[in-house]
Coordinates of C-alpha atoms in Angstrom, one line a residue:
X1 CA -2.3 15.1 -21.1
X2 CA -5.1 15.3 -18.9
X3 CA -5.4 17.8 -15.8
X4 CA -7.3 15.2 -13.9
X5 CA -8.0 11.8 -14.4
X6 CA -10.4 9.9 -12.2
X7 CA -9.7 6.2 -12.0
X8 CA -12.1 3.6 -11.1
X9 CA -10.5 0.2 -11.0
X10 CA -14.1 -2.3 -11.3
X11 CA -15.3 -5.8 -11.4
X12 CA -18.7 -6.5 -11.4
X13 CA -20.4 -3.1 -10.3
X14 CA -23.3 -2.9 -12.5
X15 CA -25.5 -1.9 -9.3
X16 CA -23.4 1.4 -8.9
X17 CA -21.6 2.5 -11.5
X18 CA -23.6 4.8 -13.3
X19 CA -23.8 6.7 -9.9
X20 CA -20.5 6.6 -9.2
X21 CA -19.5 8.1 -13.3
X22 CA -22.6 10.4 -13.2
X23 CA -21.1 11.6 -9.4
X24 CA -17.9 12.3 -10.7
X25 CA -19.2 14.4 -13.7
X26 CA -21.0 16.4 -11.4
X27 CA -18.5 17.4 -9.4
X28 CA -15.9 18.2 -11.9
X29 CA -18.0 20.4 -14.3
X30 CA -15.6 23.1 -13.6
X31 CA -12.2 21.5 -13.7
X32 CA -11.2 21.5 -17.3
X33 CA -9.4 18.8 -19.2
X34 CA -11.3 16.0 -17.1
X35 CA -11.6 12.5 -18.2
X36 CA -13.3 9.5 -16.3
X37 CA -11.5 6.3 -16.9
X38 CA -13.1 2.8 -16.0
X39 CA -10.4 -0.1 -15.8
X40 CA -12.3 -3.2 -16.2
X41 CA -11.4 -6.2 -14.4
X42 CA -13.2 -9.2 -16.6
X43 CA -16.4 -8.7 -15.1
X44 CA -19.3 -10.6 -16.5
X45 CA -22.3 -8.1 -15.2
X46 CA -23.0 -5.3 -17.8
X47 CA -20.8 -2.8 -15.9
X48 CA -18.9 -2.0 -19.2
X49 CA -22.0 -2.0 -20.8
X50 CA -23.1 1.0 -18.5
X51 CA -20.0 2.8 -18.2
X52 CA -19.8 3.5 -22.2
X53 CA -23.4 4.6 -22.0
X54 CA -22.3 7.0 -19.2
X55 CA -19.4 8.5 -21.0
X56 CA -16.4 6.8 -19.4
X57 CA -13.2 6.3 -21.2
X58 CA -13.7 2.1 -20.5
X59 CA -10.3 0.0 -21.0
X60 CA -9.9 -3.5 -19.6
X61 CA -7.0 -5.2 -17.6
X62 CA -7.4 -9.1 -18.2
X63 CA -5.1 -10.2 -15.4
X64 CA -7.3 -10.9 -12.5
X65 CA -6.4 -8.4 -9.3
X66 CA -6.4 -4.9 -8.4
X67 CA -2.8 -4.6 -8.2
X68 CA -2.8 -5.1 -11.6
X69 CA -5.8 -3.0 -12.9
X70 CA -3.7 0.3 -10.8
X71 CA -0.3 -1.3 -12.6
X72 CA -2.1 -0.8 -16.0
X73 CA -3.8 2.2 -15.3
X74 CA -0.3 4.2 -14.1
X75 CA 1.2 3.1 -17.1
X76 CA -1.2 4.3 -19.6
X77 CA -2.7 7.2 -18.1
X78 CA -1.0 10.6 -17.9
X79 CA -2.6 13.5 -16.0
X80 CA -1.2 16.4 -13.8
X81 CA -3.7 15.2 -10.8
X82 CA -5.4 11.4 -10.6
X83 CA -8.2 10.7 -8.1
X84 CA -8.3 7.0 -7.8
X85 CA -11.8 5.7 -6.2
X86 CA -13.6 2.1 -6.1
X87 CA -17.0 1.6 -8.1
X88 CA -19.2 0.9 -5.3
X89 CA -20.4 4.0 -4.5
X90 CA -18.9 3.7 -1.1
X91 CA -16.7 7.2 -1.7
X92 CA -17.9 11.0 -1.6
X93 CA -17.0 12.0 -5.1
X94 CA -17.7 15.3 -4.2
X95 CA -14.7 15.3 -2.1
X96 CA -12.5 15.2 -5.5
X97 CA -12.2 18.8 -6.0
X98 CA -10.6 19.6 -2.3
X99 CA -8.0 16.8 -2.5
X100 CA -7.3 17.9 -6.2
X101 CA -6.6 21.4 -4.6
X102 CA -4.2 19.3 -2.1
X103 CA -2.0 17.5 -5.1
X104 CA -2.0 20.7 -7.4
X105 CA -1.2 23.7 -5.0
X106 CA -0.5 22.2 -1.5
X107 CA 2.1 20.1 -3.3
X108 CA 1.2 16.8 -2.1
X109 CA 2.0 13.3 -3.8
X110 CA -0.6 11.4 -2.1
X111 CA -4.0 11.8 -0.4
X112 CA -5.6 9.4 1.8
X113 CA -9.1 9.3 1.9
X114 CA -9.8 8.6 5.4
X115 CA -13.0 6.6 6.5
X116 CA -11.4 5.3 10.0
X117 CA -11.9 8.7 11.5
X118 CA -15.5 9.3 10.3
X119 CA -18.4 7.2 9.8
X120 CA -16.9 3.7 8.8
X121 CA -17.3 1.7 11.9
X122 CA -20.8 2.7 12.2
X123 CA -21.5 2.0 8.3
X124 CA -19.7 -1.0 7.5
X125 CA -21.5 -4.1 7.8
X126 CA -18.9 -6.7 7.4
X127 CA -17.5 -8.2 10.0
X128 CA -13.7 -8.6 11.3
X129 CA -13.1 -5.4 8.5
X130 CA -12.9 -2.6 11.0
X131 CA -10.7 -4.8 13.7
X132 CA -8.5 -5.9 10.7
X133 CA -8.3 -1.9 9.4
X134 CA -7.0 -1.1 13.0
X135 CA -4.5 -3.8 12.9
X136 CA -3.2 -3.1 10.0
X137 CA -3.0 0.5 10.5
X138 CA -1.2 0.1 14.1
X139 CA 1.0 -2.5 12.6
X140 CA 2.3 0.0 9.7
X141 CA 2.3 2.7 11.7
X142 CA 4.3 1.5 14.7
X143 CA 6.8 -0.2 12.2
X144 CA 7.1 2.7 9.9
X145 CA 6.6 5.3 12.2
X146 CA 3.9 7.2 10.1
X147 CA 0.7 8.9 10.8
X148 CA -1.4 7.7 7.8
X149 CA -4.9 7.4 9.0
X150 CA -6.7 5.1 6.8
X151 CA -4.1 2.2 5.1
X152 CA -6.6 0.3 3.0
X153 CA -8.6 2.9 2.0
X154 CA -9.3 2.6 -2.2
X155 CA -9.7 6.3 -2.2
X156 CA -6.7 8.4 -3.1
X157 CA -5.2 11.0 -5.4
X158 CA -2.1 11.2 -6.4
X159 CA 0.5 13.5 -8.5
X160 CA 2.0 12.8 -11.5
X161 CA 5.6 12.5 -9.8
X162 CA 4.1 9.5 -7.5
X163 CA 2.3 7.6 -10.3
X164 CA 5.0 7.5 -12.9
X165 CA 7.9 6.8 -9.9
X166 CA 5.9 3.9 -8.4
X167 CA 6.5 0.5 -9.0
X168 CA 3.7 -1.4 -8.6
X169 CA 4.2 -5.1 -7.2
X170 CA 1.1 -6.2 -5.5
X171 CA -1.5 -8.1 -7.3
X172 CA -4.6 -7.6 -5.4
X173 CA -6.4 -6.0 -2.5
X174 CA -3.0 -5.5 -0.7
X175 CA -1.8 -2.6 -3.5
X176 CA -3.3 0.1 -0.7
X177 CA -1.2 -1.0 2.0
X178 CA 2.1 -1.4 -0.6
X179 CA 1.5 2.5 -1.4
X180 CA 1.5 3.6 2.3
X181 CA 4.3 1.8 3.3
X182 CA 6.4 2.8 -0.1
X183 CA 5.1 7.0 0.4
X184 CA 6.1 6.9 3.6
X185 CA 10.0 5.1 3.3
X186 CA 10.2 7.3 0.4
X187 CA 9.7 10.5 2.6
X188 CA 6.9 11.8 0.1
X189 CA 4.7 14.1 1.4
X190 CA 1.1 12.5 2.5
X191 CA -2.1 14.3 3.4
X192 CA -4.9 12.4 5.4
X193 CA -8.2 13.7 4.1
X194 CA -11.5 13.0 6.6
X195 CA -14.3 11.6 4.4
X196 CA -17.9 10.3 4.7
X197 CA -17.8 6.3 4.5
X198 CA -21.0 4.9 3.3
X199 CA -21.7 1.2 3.3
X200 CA -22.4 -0.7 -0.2
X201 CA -25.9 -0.1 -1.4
X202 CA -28.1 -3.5 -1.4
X203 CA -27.4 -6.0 -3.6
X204 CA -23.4 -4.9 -4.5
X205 CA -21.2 -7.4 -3.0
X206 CA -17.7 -6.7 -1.5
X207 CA -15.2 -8.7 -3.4
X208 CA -12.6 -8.5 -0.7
X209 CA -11.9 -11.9 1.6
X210 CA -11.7 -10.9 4.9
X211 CA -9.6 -13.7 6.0
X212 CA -7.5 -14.7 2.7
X213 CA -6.9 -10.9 1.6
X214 CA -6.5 -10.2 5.2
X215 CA -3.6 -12.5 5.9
X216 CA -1.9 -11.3 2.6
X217 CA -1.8 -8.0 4.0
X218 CA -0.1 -9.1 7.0
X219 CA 2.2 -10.8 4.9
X220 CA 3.0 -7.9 3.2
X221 CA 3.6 -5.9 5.8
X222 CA 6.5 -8.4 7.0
X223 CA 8.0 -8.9 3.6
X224 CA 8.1 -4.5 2.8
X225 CA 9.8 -4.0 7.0
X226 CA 12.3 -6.6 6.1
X227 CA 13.1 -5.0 2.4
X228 CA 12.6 -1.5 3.8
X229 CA 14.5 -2.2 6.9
X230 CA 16.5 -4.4 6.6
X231 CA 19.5 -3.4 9.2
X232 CA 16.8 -3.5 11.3
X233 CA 15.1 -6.9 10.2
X234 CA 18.1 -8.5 10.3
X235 CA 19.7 -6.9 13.4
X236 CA 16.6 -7.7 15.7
X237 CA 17.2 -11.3 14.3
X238 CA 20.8 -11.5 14.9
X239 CA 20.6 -10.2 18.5
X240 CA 17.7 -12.8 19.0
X241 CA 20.0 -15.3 17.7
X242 CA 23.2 -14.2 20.1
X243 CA 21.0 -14.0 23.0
X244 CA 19.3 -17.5 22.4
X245 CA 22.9 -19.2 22.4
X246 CA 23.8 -17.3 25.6
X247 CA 20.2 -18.7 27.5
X248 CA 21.2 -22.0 27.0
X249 CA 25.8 -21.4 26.4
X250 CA 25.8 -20.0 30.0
X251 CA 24.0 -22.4 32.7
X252 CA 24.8 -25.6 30.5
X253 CA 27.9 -25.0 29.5
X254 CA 30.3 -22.1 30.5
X255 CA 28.8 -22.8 34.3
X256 CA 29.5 -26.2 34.6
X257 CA 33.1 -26.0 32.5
X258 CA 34.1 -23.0 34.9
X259 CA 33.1 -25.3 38.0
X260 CA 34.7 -28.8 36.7
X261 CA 36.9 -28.2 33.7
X262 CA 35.0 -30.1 31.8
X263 CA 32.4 -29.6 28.8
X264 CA 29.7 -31.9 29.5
X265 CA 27.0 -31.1 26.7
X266 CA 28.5 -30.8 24.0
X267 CA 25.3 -30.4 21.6
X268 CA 24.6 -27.5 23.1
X269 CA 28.0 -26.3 22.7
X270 CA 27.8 -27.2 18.8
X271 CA 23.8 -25.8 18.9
X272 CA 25.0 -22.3 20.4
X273 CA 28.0 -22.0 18.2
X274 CA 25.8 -22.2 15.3
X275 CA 23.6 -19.6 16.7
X276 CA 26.1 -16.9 17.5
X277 CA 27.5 -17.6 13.7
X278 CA 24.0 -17.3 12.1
X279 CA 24.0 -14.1 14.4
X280 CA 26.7 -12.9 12.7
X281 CA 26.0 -13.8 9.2
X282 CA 22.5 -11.8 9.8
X283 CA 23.8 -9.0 11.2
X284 CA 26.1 -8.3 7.9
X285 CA 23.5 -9.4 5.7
X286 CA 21.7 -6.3 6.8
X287 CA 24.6 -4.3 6.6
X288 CA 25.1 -5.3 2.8
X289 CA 20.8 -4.9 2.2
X290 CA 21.1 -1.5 3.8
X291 CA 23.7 -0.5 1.7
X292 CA 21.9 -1.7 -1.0
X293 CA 18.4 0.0 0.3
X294 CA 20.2 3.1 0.3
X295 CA 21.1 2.9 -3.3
X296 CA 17.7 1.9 -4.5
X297 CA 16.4 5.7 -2.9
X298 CA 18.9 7.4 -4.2
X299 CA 17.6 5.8 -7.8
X300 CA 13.9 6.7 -6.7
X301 CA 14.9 10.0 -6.2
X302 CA 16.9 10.5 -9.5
X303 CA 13.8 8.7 -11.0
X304 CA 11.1 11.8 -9.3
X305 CA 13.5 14.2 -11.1
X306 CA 12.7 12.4 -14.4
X307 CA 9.1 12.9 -13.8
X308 CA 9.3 16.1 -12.9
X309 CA 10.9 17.1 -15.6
X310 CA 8.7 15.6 -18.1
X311 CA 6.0 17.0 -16.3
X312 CA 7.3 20.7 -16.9
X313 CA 8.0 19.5 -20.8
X314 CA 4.5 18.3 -21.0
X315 CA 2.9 21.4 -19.6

């Protein structure tokens, strides 16, 4: 078992990832036990090529995505600490021995690189990335009522516990904002870690789609507040539904009855009957998911004692 494990997830980095390995070694000459793993993602550069000559332990995920590079690296890694950064050279690597100290004595289960609060809107080039980093981070934040700092950011570590208790669902660049959202329902304790953001080096090009990634994100961020939340969800959409059906029930229909005895549009009638059941119906659906929602933690947390215990077995 390793005492740290630094993952880079890659796909065609040959510009930078000799700096990024040779970084890493650099930093962690003192930490013990280290090993550099390189998840390839079927790139066709010669960035396996120059992460063998580095040093790195290179394996190779041949389903196309990020999510799924991080979902094979979590399985077949174990370590007491993992630093997980991108192969761009766009993270400080030597920042890897103060959020190491955060996992392994602070008692932490994840920490967030944090590029919003430093130099990333002055060193990112791309446009729409820093308005779509706010929104994102707003949106989470005011729906999950958390304080992370940074959702998107591919630089983290993260303890043992976390990695072997997470299940990984995403598929691509959207994995960063599934982990924020799941450490913070989860009630696991999150450190946001300020570091220098610097912008991809000439030549090394961003593999992320600001529009079609972006929108994904969004997407996710729906679909985990309605699993997450779901008395919530489905409460906001029940009392949506009940107060449509009175807008329209009320001046078309109870007004006129109560002044001529008589129901004179009866669609509506039908219309807002339907509402106020689909109402209903949501409203106990969420009651049911919650219930349900409830019983999925409780499992999480049976499944951090697991980990935990075959953490102290392994030590």
């Amino acid at each position: 078992m390793d005492n740290l494990a630094i993952l880079i997830p890659c796909y065609n980095e040959e510009k930078t990832i000799r700096k990024v390995i040779l970084d890493c070694k650099n930093v962690t000459q003192g930490i013990p036990n280290t090993n550099i793993y390189v998840y390839d993602n079927n790139s066709t550069d010669r960035t396996v090529e120059f992460a063998t000559e580095e040093g790195a332990i290179v394996r190779h995920e041949y389903v196309q995505g990020k999510g799924n590079v991080i979902r094979r690296m979590f399985r077949e890694v174990d370590a007491r600490c993992y630093i997980m950064l991108d192969g761009d050279d766009t993270y400080p690597a030597e920042e890897i021995p103060e959020m190491l100290n955060y996992i392994q004595n602070q008692g932490y289960d994840m920490v967030v690189g944090d590029r919003l609060s430093s130099s990333y809107f002055e060193e990112n080039k791309r446009p729409f990335h820093g308005i779509g980093n706010k929104m994102v981070r707003r949106s989470i934040n005011t729906f999950f009522k958390t304080d992370i700092q940074d959702i998107m950011t591919g630089y983290r570590a993260f303890s043992y516990q976390f990695v072997k208790s997470y299940p990984v669902l995403s598929k691509g660049f959207e994995i960063e904002t599934e982990m924020s959202i799941f450490v913070t329902v989860e009630n696991l304790a999150v450190k946001n870690h300020i570091i220098e953001y610097r912008d991809r080096p000439l030549g090394s090009i961003s593999k992320l789609n600001t529009f079609s990634d972006g929108f994904k994100v969004l997407g996710l961020i729906f679909t985990l507040y309605r699993n997450y939340r779901p008395f919530r969800f489905f409460g906001y959409l029940s009392l949506a539904l009940v107060l449509l059906a009175a807008l329209f029930f009320i001046p078309y229909v109870w007004i006129p009855f109560r002044t001529t005895g008589q129901v004179s549009h009866f669609p509506t009638l039908i219309v807002c009957g339907f509402c106020v059941l689909a109402g209903i119906i949501s409203f106990y659906s969420g009651l049911v998911l919650d219930a349900l929602q409830r019983k999925e933690r409780r499992e999480f947390e049976m499944r951090l004692i697991n980990a935990n215990n075959k953490l102290k077995q392994l030590k």
